[in-house]
Coordinates of C-alpha atoms in Angstrom, one line a residue:
M92 CA 4.7 8.8 7.1
N93 CA 6.0 12.6 6.5
K94 CA 5.8 11.6 2.6
R95 CA 2.2 9.4 2.9
S96 CA -1.2 10.5 2.8
I97 CA -3.2 10.5 6.1
V98 CA -6.9 10.9 6.0
Q99 CA -9.8 10.5 8.6
D100 CA -13.0 9.1 7.6
L101 CA -16.0 11.2 8.4
G102 CA -18.6 9.2 6.8
V103 CA -21.8 10.3 4.8
E104 CA -22.6 13.9 5.7
K105 CA -26.0 15.8 4.8
S106 CA -26.0 19.7 4.3
G107 CA -28.3 22.3 2.9
C108 CA -27.6 22.8 -0.8
G109 CA -26.3 26.1 -1.8
Y110 CA -27.5 25.8 -5.3
C111 CA -31.0 25.0 -5.4
G112 CA -31.3 26.1 -1.8
G113 CA -33.3 22.9 -0.8
N114 CA -36.0 23.6 -3.0
K115 CA -35.3 20.1 -4.9
Q116 CA -36.0 16.5 -3.7
V117 CA -35.0 13.4 -4.9
V118 CA -37.9 10.9 -5.6
S119 CA -37.9 7.7 -7.1
D120 CA -40.5 5.9 -9.3
K121 CA -41.5 2.2 -9.1
R122 CA -38.7 1.3 -11.7
G123 CA -36.1 3.0 -9.5
E124 CA -35.4 5.6 -11.8
Q125 CA -34.9 9.0 -10.0
N126 CA -36.5 12.4 -10.5
V127 CA -36.3 15.4 -9.0
S128 CA -39.5 17.3 -7.4
S129 CA -39.2 21.1 -7.1
S130 CA -40.8 23.5 -4.7
K131 CA -41.8 27.0 -5.5
H132 CA -41.2 28.3 -1.9
T133 CA -38.1 30.1 -1.3
V134 CA -36.2 28.6 1.9
S135 CA -33.9 30.7 3.9
K136 CA -30.5 29.8 4.1
R137 CA -30.7 28.8 7.7
N138 CA -33.8 26.6 7.3
R139 CA -32.7 24.8 4.3
P140 CA -33.4 21.2 4.3
K141 CA -30.5 18.8 4.2
T142 CA -30.7 17.6 0.7
R143 CA -27.1 17.5 -0.3
V144 CA -25.5 14.4 0.6
A145 CA -21.7 13.7 0.4
H146 CA -19.1 11.4 1.7
G147 CA -16.4 13.3 3.8
M148 CA -12.8 12.8 4.9
W149 CA -10.4 15.1 6.8
A150 CA -7.0 15.1 5.1
H151 CA -4.3 15.8 7.6
Q152 CA -2.0 15.5 4.4
L153 CA -2.0 14.2 0.9
T154 CA 0.5 13.5 -1.6
V155 CA -0.2 15.2 -5.0
E156 CA -0.4 11.8 -6.8
D157 CA -2.9 10.5 -4.2
Y158 CA -5.1 13.5 -4.4
E159 CA -5.2 13.4 -8.2
E160 CA -6.3 9.9 -8.0
L161 CA -9.0 10.8 -5.6
M162 CA -10.0 13.8 -8.2
T163 CA -10.1 11.2 -11.0
R164 CA -12.5 9.3 -8.9
G165 CA -15.0 12.2 -8.1
W166 CA -13.6 13.7 -5.0
R167 CA -12.8 17.1 -4.2
R168 CA -11.2 19.3 -1.6
S169 CA -12.3 22.6 0.1
G170 CA -9.5 23.4 2.4
K171 CA -8.5 20.2 4.3
Y172 CA -12.0 18.7 3.9
V173 CA -12.1 16.3 1.1
Y174 CA -15.7 15.2 -0.2
R175 CA -17.5 13.1 -2.7
P176 CA -21.1 14.0 -3.5
D177 CA -23.5 11.4 -3.6
N178 CA -25.1 11.8 -6.9
A179 CA -28.0 9.2 -6.1
E180 CA -29.3 10.9 -3.1
S181 CA -28.3 14.5 -3.4
C182 CA -30.8 17.0 -4.9
C183 CA -28.3 18.5 -7.5
Q184 CA -26.0 16.0 -9.1
Q185 CA -22.5 17.0 -9.3
F186 CA -20.2 15.7 -12.0
A187 CA -16.5 16.0 -12.1
I188 CA -15.6 18.1 -15.0
R189 CA -12.1 18.3 -16.7
L190 CA -10.9 20.0 -19.9
D191 CA -8.4 18.4 -22.3
V192 CA -6.1 21.5 -22.8
E193 CA -4.3 20.4 -25.8
N194 CA -7.5 20.3 -27.6
F195 CA -8.7 23.5 -26.4
V196 CA -10.5 25.8 -28.8
P197 CA -11.4 29.5 -27.2
S198 CA -14.8 30.7 -28.4
K199 CA -15.5 34.2 -29.6
S200 CA -16.6 35.4 -26.4
Q201 CA -13.5 34.1 -24.7
R202 CA -11.6 35.9 -27.3
R203 CA -13.4 39.0 -26.8
V204 CA -12.4 39.0 -22.8
L205 CA -8.9 38.5 -23.8
K206 CA -9.2 41.5 -25.9
R207 CA -10.7 43.7 -23.2
M208 CA -8.0 42.7 -20.8
E209 CA -5.3 43.5 -23.4
R210 CA -6.6 46.9 -23.8
V211 CA -6.5 47.6 -20.1
S212 CA -3.2 46.2 -19.4
S213 CA -1.8 48.1 -22.4
S214 CA 1.3 50.1 -21.4
F215 CA 1.0 53.0 -23.5
D216 CA -2.7 53.9 -22.6
K217 CA -3.4 53.7 -18.8
D218 CA -6.6 55.5 -19.0
Y219 CA -7.9 53.3 -22.1
D220 CA -11.8 53.0 -22.0
V221 CA -12.7 49.7 -22.9
E222 CA -16.3 50.3 -23.5
R223 CA -15.3 52.5 -26.6
S224 CA -12.6 50.2 -27.8
Q225 CA -15.3 47.8 -29.6
Q226 CA -15.0 49.8 -32.9
V227 CA -11.7 51.1 -34.2
S228 CA -11.1 53.5 -37.3
V229 CA -7.4 53.7 -38.5
S230 CA -6.8 56.0 -41.4
Q231 CA -3.7 57.1 -43.0
E232 CA -3.8 60.6 -41.6
D233 CA -3.9 59.3 -38.2
G234 CA -0.5 58.0 -37.8
N235 CA -0.4 57.8 -34.1
E236 CA -3.4 55.5 -33.9
T237 CA -2.0 53.1 -36.6
R238 CA 1.3 53.0 -34.6
D239 CA -0.4 52.2 -31.4
Y240 CA -2.8 49.5 -32.4
V241 CA -1.2 47.7 -35.2
L242 CA 2.5 47.9 -34.0
E243 CA 1.4 46.8 -30.6
D244 CA -0.7 43.8 -32.2
I245 CA 2.2 42.6 -34.0
R246 CA 4.3 42.7 -31.0
N247 CA 1.9 40.8 -29.0
C248 CA 1.2 38.0 -31.7
L249 CA 5.1 38.0 -32.0
C250 CA 5.5 37.3 -28.4
R251 CA 3.1 34.5 -28.9
L252 CA 4.9 33.1 -31.8
V253 CA 8.0 32.8 -29.9
Q254 CA 6.3 31.0 -27.1
E255 CA 4.8 28.6 -29.5
T256 CA 7.7 27.8 -31.8
V257 CA 11.0 28.6 -29.7
C258 CA 9.9 29.0 -26.1
E259 CA 13.4 28.7 -24.9
E260 CA 13.7 32.6 -26.2
A261 CA 10.4 33.5 -24.6
S262 CA 12.2 35.7 -22.3
L263 CA 13.9 37.8 -25.1
W264 CA 13.0 41.3 -25.7
G265 CA 15.7 42.8 -27.7
W266 CA 14.0 42.5 -31.1
K267 CA 11.8 45.4 -32.2
V268 CA 9.0 46.1 -34.6
W269 CA 8.8 49.5 -36.5
R270 CA 6.8 51.1 -39.1
N271 CA 8.8 51.6 -42.6
S272 CA 9.1 55.0 -44.1
K273 CA 7.4 55.5 -47.5
N274 CA 10.3 54.9 -49.5
V275 CA 10.6 51.3 -48.4
S276 CA 7.1 50.7 -47.9
K277 CA 7.2 48.1 -50.9
L278 CA 8.9 45.7 -48.4
G279 CA 6.2 46.0 -45.9
K280 CA 4.3 48.5 -43.9
Y281 CA 6.0 47.2 -40.6
S282 CA 9.2 45.2 -40.0
S283 CA 10.8 43.3 -37.4
N284 CA 14.1 42.2 -36.5
L285 CA 13.3 39.0 -34.4
I286 CA 15.0 36.5 -36.4
L287 CA 18.1 38.4 -36.6
V288 CA 18.4 38.9 -32.7
L289 CA 17.4 35.1 -32.0
A290 CA 20.2 34.1 -34.5
E291 CA 22.5 36.8 -32.9
R292 CA 22.1 35.1 -29.3
R293 CA 22.5 31.6 -30.2
A294 CA 25.7 32.5 -32.2
N295 CA 27.0 34.2 -29.1
E296 CA 26.2 31.4 -27.1
S297 CA 27.7 28.8 -29.3
M298 CA 30.8 30.9 -29.6
E299 CA 31.0 31.2 -25.8
D300 CA 30.9 27.5 -25.5
S301 CA 33.6 27.0 -28.1
V302 CA 36.1 29.5 -26.4
N303 CA 35.5 27.8 -22.9
R304 CA 36.6 24.3 -24.6
E305 CA 39.5 26.3 -26.5
Y306 CA 38.5 24.9 -29.9
L307 CA 39.5 28.2 -31.5
A308 CA 43.2 29.0 -32.4
T309 CA 43.0 32.8 -33.6
E310 CA 40.9 35.5 -33.6
T311 CA 40.2 35.2 -37.4
D312 CA 38.8 31.8 -36.8
A313 CA 36.7 33.2 -34.1
K314 CA 35.1 35.7 -36.3
Q315 CA 34.7 33.2 -39.3
K316 CA 33.0 30.6 -36.9
R317 CA 31.0 33.1 -35.5
Q318 CA 29.6 34.4 -38.8
V319 CA 28.9 30.5 -39.9
A320 CA 27.1 30.0 -36.6
F321 CA 25.0 32.9 -37.0
S322 CA 24.2 32.2 -40.8
R323 CA 23.0 28.9 -39.7
W324 CA 20.9 29.8 -36.8
K325 CA 19.1 32.6 -39.0
D326 CA 18.2 30.0 -41.6
Y327 CA 17.1 27.7 -38.5
Y328 CA 14.8 30.3 -37.5
T329 CA 13.7 31.4 -40.6
S330 CA 12.5 27.8 -41.6
I331 CA 10.8 27.5 -38.1
L332 CA 8.8 30.9 -38.0
K333 CA 8.1 30.8 -41.7
D334 CA 4.9 28.8 -42.2
A335 CA 3.9 29.5 -38.3
A336 CA 3.8 33.3 -38.7
K337 CA 1.7 33.1 -41.9
N338 CA -0.8 30.9 -40.1
M339 CA -0.7 33.1 -36.8
F340 CA -1.3 36.4 -38.8
A341 CA -3.9 35.0 -41.3
D342 CA -6.9 35.5 -39.1
L343 CA -5.7 39.0 -38.2
H344 CA -5.8 40.4 -41.8
I345 CA -1.9 40.7 -41.6
D346 CA 0.0 39.4 -44.2
C347 CA 3.8 38.7 -43.6
T348 CA 6.7 37.7 -45.2
I349 CA 10.2 36.6 -44.1
T350 CA 13.0 37.9 -46.3
S351 CA 16.4 36.1 -47.2
N352 CA 18.3 38.5 -44.9
G353 CA 16.3 37.8 -41.9
F354 CA 13.6 40.3 -41.6
I355 CA 9.8 39.9 -41.1
N356 CA 7.9 42.2 -43.1
F357 CA 3.9 43.0 -42.6
W358 CA 1.1 44.5 -44.5
K359 CA -2.3 45.4 -42.9
Q360 CA -4.7 44.6 -45.2
D361 CA -8.1 46.7 -45.7
D362 CA -11.6 45.2 -45.9
S363 CA -11.1 44.4 -49.5
G364 CA -8.0 42.5 -48.9
N365 CA -5.5 45.3 -50.4
Q366 CA -2.0 45.5 -48.9
N367 CA -1.5 49.2 -49.6
G368 CA -2.2 49.9 -46.2
T369 CA -3.9 53.3 -46.9
R370 CA -7.0 52.8 -44.9
V371 CA -8.4 50.3 -42.4
T372 CA -12.0 50.8 -41.2
K373 CA -13.1 47.7 -39.1
K374 CA -14.1 46.2 -36.1
K375 CA -10.6 45.4 -34.3
D376 CA -10.1 41.6 -33.7
A377 CA -8.1 40.1 -30.6
M378 CA -4.7 39.1 -31.5
Q379 CA -5.1 35.7 -31.2
P380 CA -3.8 32.9 -33.2
S381 CA -6.4 30.5 -34.6
H382 CA -5.5 27.4 -32.3
G383 CA -4.7 28.8 -29.1
I384 CA -5.0 31.9 -26.6
K385 CA -2.9 34.7 -25.8
K386 CA -0.5 34.4 -22.9
E387 CA -1.3 37.8 -21.2
Q388 CA 1.8 37.4 -18.8
V389 CA 4.1 38.3 -21.6
A390 CA 1.7 40.3 -23.8
T391 CA 3.8 43.4 -23.8
R392 CA 7.0 44.0 -22.2
N393 CA 5.8 46.8 -19.9
S394 CA 2.3 45.4 -19.6
R395 CA 0.3 47.0 -16.7
L396 CA -0.9 43.5 -15.8
H397 CA 1.3 41.0 -13.9
I398 CA 0.5 37.6 -12.8
K399 CA 2.4 36.0 -9.9
L400 CA 2.2 32.4 -8.7
E401 CA 3.0 32.1 -5.1
L402 CA 2.8 29.7 -2.2
P403 CA -0.5 30.2 -0.3
K404 CA 0.0 32.6 2.9
L405 CA -2.5 34.6 4.9
E406 CA -2.1 38.2 3.9
D407 CA -4.4 41.3 4.6
E408 CA -4.2 42.3 1.0
S409 CA -5.9 39.1 -0.2
F410 CA -8.2 38.6 2.9
L411 CA -9.8 42.3 2.3
L412 CA -10.1 41.4 -1.3
F413 CA -11.8 38.3 -0.5
Q414 CA -14.1 39.9 1.9
R415 CA -15.3 42.6 -0.6
Y416 CA -15.7 39.8 -3.4
Q417 CA -17.9 37.7 -0.8
Q418 CA -19.9 40.8 0.0
A419 CA -20.6 42.2 -3.4
V420 CA -21.0 38.8 -5.3
H421 CA -22.5 36.4 -2.8
N422 CA -24.1 39.1 -0.4
E423 CA -22.1 37.9 2.7
S424 CA -21.5 40.6 5.3
P425 CA -17.8 41.0 6.6
T426 CA -18.6 39.5 9.8
E427 CA -19.3 36.1 8.1
N428 CA -15.7 35.7 6.6
S429 CA -13.2 35.8 9.4
K430 CA -9.5 35.4 8.8
E431 CA -9.6 32.2 10.4
S432 CA -12.2 31.1 7.8
F433 CA -10.5 32.5 5.0
S434 CA -7.2 30.7 6.0
R435 CA -9.2 27.5 6.7
F436 CA -10.8 27.9 3.1
L437 CA -8.4 29.1 0.8
V438 CA -4.8 29.2 2.6
D439 CA -4.7 25.7 4.7
T440 CA -3.9 22.8 2.2
P441 CA -3.5 19.1 2.9
L442 CA -1.1 18.6 -0.2
I443 CA 2.6 17.9 0.6
F444 CA 4.6 20.6 -1.4
V445 CA 7.1 19.1 -3.8
E446 CA 9.9 21.4 -4.9
P447 CA 10.9 21.9 -8.5
K448 CA 13.5 19.8 -9.5
G449 CA 15.0 21.7 -12.5
D450 CA 14.3 19.0 -15.0
R451 CA 11.2 17.8 -17.0
T452 CA 10.0 15.8 -14.2
T453 CA 8.2 18.6 -12.4
P454 CA 6.7 22.1 -13.6
S455 CA 9.0 24.9 -12.9
C456 CA 7.1 25.8 -9.6
G457 CA 6.9 22.1 -8.2
F458 CA 3.8 20.6 -7.0
G459 CA 1.1 21.8 -4.2
T460 CA -1.3 24.4 -3.8
F461 CA -0.5 28.0 -5.3
H462 CA -2.2 31.6 -5.3
M463 CA -2.2 33.0 -8.6
K464 CA -2.2 36.7 -8.0
Y465 CA -3.3 39.4 -10.6
Y466 CA -1.8 42.8 -10.3
L467 CA -2.8 45.9 -12.3
D468 CA -0.3 48.6 -11.7
E469 CA 0.9 46.8 -8.6
R470 CA -2.8 46.7 -7.3
L471 CA -4.0 43.2 -6.5
I472 CA -7.1 42.9 -8.4
A473 CA -7.8 39.0 -8.2
V474 CA -6.6 35.7 -6.8
G475 CA -6.9 32.2 -8.1
V476 CA -6.1 29.3 -5.8
V477 CA -5.1 26.4 -7.7
D478 CA -3.8 23.0 -7.2
V479 CA -0.8 21.8 -9.2
L480 CA -0.7 18.2 -9.8
P481 CA 0.9 15.7 -12.0
H482 CA -1.5 15.6 -14.7
Y483 CA -3.8 18.3 -13.4
L484 CA -4.2 21.9 -12.8
S485 CA -7.2 22.3 -10.4
S486 CA -9.0 25.6 -9.7
V487 CA -10.0 25.5 -6.1
Y488 CA -11.5 29.2 -6.0
F489 CA -11.3 32.5 -7.5
F490 CA -12.1 36.1 -6.2
Y491 CA -11.5 39.4 -7.6
D492 CA -12.1 43.2 -7.0
P493 CA -15.6 43.6 -7.7
S494 CA -15.0 47.1 -9.2
Y495 CA -13.5 45.4 -12.4
G496 CA -16.4 42.8 -12.7
K497 CA -17.2 44.3 -16.1
F498 CA -14.0 42.7 -17.5
S499 CA -15.2 39.2 -16.8
L500 CA -12.4 38.3 -14.6
G501 CA -13.6 34.8 -14.0
V502 CA -13.4 33.9 -17.7
Y503 CA -10.2 35.6 -17.8
S504 CA -8.3 33.7 -15.2
A505 CA -9.6 30.5 -16.3
L506 CA -8.2 31.1 -19.8
Q507 CA -5.0 32.2 -18.1
E508 CA -5.0 29.0 -16.0
I509 CA -5.5 26.9 -19.1
E510 CA -2.8 28.7 -21.0
W511 CA -0.6 28.0 -17.9
V512 CA -1.4 24.1 -18.2
R513 CA -0.5 24.4 -22.2
M514 CA 2.8 26.5 -21.3
Q515 CA 4.1 23.6 -19.1
S516 CA 4.1 21.1 -21.6
L517 CA 5.9 23.6 -24.3
Q518 CA 8.5 24.3 -21.5
G519 CA 9.3 20.6 -21.2
Y520 CA 6.8 19.1 -18.5
S521 CA 4.6 17.2 -21.0
A522 CA 2.7 15.3 -18.4
M523 CA 0.6 18.2 -17.5
Q524 CA -2.7 17.7 -19.7
Y525 CA -5.9 18.6 -17.9
Y526 CA -7.8 21.5 -16.3
C527 CA -10.2 20.9 -13.6
M528 CA -12.8 23.3 -12.7
G529 CA -14.5 21.3 -9.9
F530 CA -17.9 20.1 -10.4
Y531 CA -20.4 20.6 -13.2
I532 CA -24.4 20.8 -12.4
H533 CA -26.5 20.5 -15.4
D534 CA -29.8 22.1 -14.2
C535 CA -27.9 25.0 -12.4
P536 CA -27.5 28.0 -14.3
K537 CA -24.4 29.3 -12.1
M538 CA -22.7 26.2 -13.5
R539 CA -23.3 26.6 -17.2
Y540 CA -19.9 28.6 -17.8
K541 CA -18.0 25.6 -17.0
G542 CA -19.5 23.8 -20.3
E543 CA -18.3 26.7 -22.3
Y544 CA -14.8 25.5 -22.4
F545 CA -14.6 22.8 -25.2
P546 CA -13.8 20.0 -25.3
S547 CA -14.8 19.3 -21.5
Q548 CA -15.3 15.8 -20.3
L549 CA -17.7 14.6 -17.3
R550 CA -17.0 11.6 -15.2
C551 CA -19.7 8.8 -15.5
E552 CA -20.6 7.5 -12.0
V553 CA -21.2 3.9 -13.4
T554 CA -18.3 3.2 -15.5
G555 CA -15.8 5.6 -14.2
Q556 CA -15.1 6.7 -17.7
W557 CA -14.5 10.3 -18.8
I558 CA -17.3 11.2 -21.4
Q559 CA -17.4 14.2 -24.0
L560 CA -19.7 16.8 -22.4
E561 CA -21.7 17.1 -25.4
V562 CA -22.5 13.3 -25.2
A563 CA -23.3 13.5 -21.5
R564 CA -25.6 16.6 -21.9
T565 CA -27.6 14.4 -24.6
I566 CA -28.1 11.8 -22.1
L567 CA -28.8 14.3 -19.2
N568 CA -31.4 15.8 -21.3
K569 CA -33.0 12.6 -22.3
H570 CA -33.6 11.5 -18.5
N571 CA -35.0 15.1 -17.3
G572 CA -31.5 16.4 -16.5
R573 CA -30.6 13.6 -14.1
A574 CA -28.7 10.3 -14.8
L575 CA -25.9 8.5 -13.1
R576 CA -24.7 6.6 -16.2
L577 CA -23.4 9.2 -18.7
A578 CA -21.4 6.7 -21.0
P579 CA -23.2 5.1 -23.9
D580 CA -24.2 1.3 -23.3
D581 CA -21.3 0.1 -25.2
F582 CA -18.8 1.8 -23.1
P583 CA -16.5 -0.6 -20.8
I584 CA -16.0 0.0 -17.0
D585 CA -12.8 1.5 -16.0
E586 CA -11.5 -1.2 -13.8
Y587 CA -8.8 0.9 -12.0
Y588 CA -10.7 4.3 -11.6
L589 CA -14.2 3.0 -10.6
V590 CA -15.4 3.6 -7.4
V591 CA -19.0 2.7 -5.9
P592 CA -20.1 5.6 -3.6
C593 CA -23.4 4.2 -3.0
E594 CA -25.6 1.2 -3.3
R595 CA -27.6 2.8 -6.2
V596 CA -24.5 2.8 -8.4
F597 CA -23.7 -1.0 -7.2
S598 CA -27.1 -1.9 -8.3
L599 CA -26.5 -0.9 -11.7
L600 CA -23.5 -3.1 -12.0
S601 CA -23.5 -6.5 -13.8
T602 CA -23.5 -9.8 -11.5
Y603 CA -19.8 -10.2 -12.6
D604 CA -18.7 -7.0 -12.0
K605 CA -20.4 -7.1 -8.4
E606 CA -18.6 -10.1 -7.5
R607 CA -15.3 -8.9 -8.9
Y608 CA -15.4 -5.6 -6.9
R609 CA -16.5 -7.5 -3.6
R610 CA -13.4 -9.9 -4.1
L611 CA -11.1 -6.5 -4.7
W612 CA -12.5 -4.8 -1.6
H613 CA -11.9 -7.7 0.5
E614 CA -8.4 -8.1 -0.5
A615 CA -7.6 -4.7 0.1
L616 CA -9.4 -4.7 3.3
V617 CA -6.5 -6.5 5.0
K618 CA -3.9 -4.3 3.5
V619 CA -5.4 -0.8 4.7
P620 CA -2.9 1.0 6.9
L621 CA -4.4 2.0 10.1
W622 CA -3.4 4.7 12.5
F623 CA -4.6 3.5 16.0
H624 CA -3.2 4.9 19.3
G625 CA 0.0 6.1 17.7
K626 CA 0.7 2.9 16.0
L627 CA 0.4 1.8 12.4
L628 CA -1.5 -1.6 12.1
V629 CA -3.3 -3.7 9.7
L630 CA -6.9 -5.0 10.4
D631 CA -5.5 -8.3 11.4
N632 CA -3.3 -6.8 14.3
L633 CA -6.2 -4.6 15.4
K634 CA -8.6 -7.6 15.8
Q635 CA -6.7 -9.1 18.6
S636 CA -7.4 -6.2 20.9
L637 CA -11.0 -5.7 20.0
N638 CA -14.5 -7.3 20.6
D639 CA -16.2 -9.1 17.8
K640 CA -18.9 -6.3 17.6
L641 CA -16.5 -3.6 17.3
S642 CA -14.2 -5.6 14.9
L643 CA -17.3 -6.3 12.6
H644 CA -18.2 -2.6 12.7
I645 CA -14.9 -1.2 11.8
Q646 CA -14.7 -3.9 9.0
S647 CA -17.9 -2.5 7.7
V648 CA -16.6 0.9 7.6
L649 CA -13.5 0.2 6.0
L650 CA -15.4 -1.9 3.3
S651 CA -17.3 1.4 2.5
Y652 CA -14.4 3.4 2.7
I653 CA -12.4 1.0 0.1
G654 CA -15.5 1.2 -2.2
K655 CA -15.7 5.1 -2.3
V656 CA -11.7 5.7 -2.8
G657 CA -10.7 2.5 -4.7
P658 CA -8.9 -0.7 -3.6
Q659 CA -5.6 0.6 -4.9
L660 CA -5.6 3.9 -3.2
S661 CA -7.3 2.5 0.0
T662 CA -3.8 0.5 0.5
R663 CA -1.6 3.5 0.3
M664 CA -3.4 6.2 2.4
I665 CA -3.0 6.0 5.9
Y666 CA -6.5 5.6 7.6
V667 CA -6.9 7.1 11.1
L668 CA -9.2 5.4 13.6

């Protein structure tokens, strides 16, 4: 049982809604189509009507595989409480949302957030004022400013280039970028020895292997073989980086060439596109490749900003930061957030931790719940609570120092978490594909930001399919912001991941599908593992010690549970009676 999921069904629960404040109520017309009536009266937090409906479970423990399947079926956790909104009865419909990271394209505003944090984290100017960084004017006479901005930009982009093309060498910092003197400026205003250092490193590694295998007979052979290895690796990295470097620097108004001797030379263009480097007067762009985002953790060698991924634990530093955030952003007094409630919400987790195996079957951190901590000059400024699952990175909660609110840390953290997913694939764990931000509420302004990460998908309640956000929005707008079926009419049902959370969804299925799912539920009913009085049983064993009335009641409860988690998952997770 140590490696199996164990859950306790809490049934349908109603509560006040934190999004609309209970000012919306669900009504149905004669055709059964749902609409929402809104009240103009503000309802106090204590007196909110219970218009939010969800099915809840207490998860004693969950395998990461089972929780991922629950999430794919529309479930979500808060601490050890796992719940699934009833979108037919709730005032605010909550749709599971996920982002396909491989196809993610950052928006202009998101790149601007990255640029701001790059300025803040710059190692050479700790007092950098972001507000005055929007317009940069660099002239030939102001060599210091040119060196600071352009050289650092090139270094940052080369870091990115290494990450995306030869990620095994991502930890390498021996290469340099320098400004050329006037007598060699025809080669470029700036140069880098990146390729030479990469080739040198690989050549040395291959020589060590050869020596260990006693392949070399003489010192002369060693020198010759080393030179051959160095030359081959130089040619290899030149071919790998040549096109990638040109594409990456194109949007930055920087031209680059890779010479035959392995140097990368750069020219900073002016507004007219000249390569003489005499004057640059323009709004400075974020150093971003056209197809991705910057990995700030490795932006500069001496970056002031550091991000650490740790297993969750209750620490005063994180707790006090959480209190300040809740007070400033959510108007909660410190007395409303105790250490115990903080621990239940953001430290306690039902997920069974899986240690990294050192191969491509797990990410480098393993699976489970983690705290992603952001430090600026060794000061904790933000914490992101995330669940690392086989195919998902799920963002559970994020809180930050309110004094850094102007830097849009929520957007920045989301971009960092998206980048983390992408880097896992580059580093060998290719199964990681999606970034999950919980639930999306179409008519809630607070939730709009979740739709700004393109291309996101929403889960359709009726088909179980994931629908492109723009398609789903069109359907929601067509039905006054409220609909259970987000998929177009010709979309089939996902037979594996479809769940039936309520009678309203069940009524929208075809007669054939209704009969098929009833049959699957009853087949699963006799296989659900039950924990009863310290014993692991199935329903047939349990019936022997129960009267008919109680037996029928348990059977009814189990069928409802199977319909909400799915027949396959219900036979794996242990159900506590």
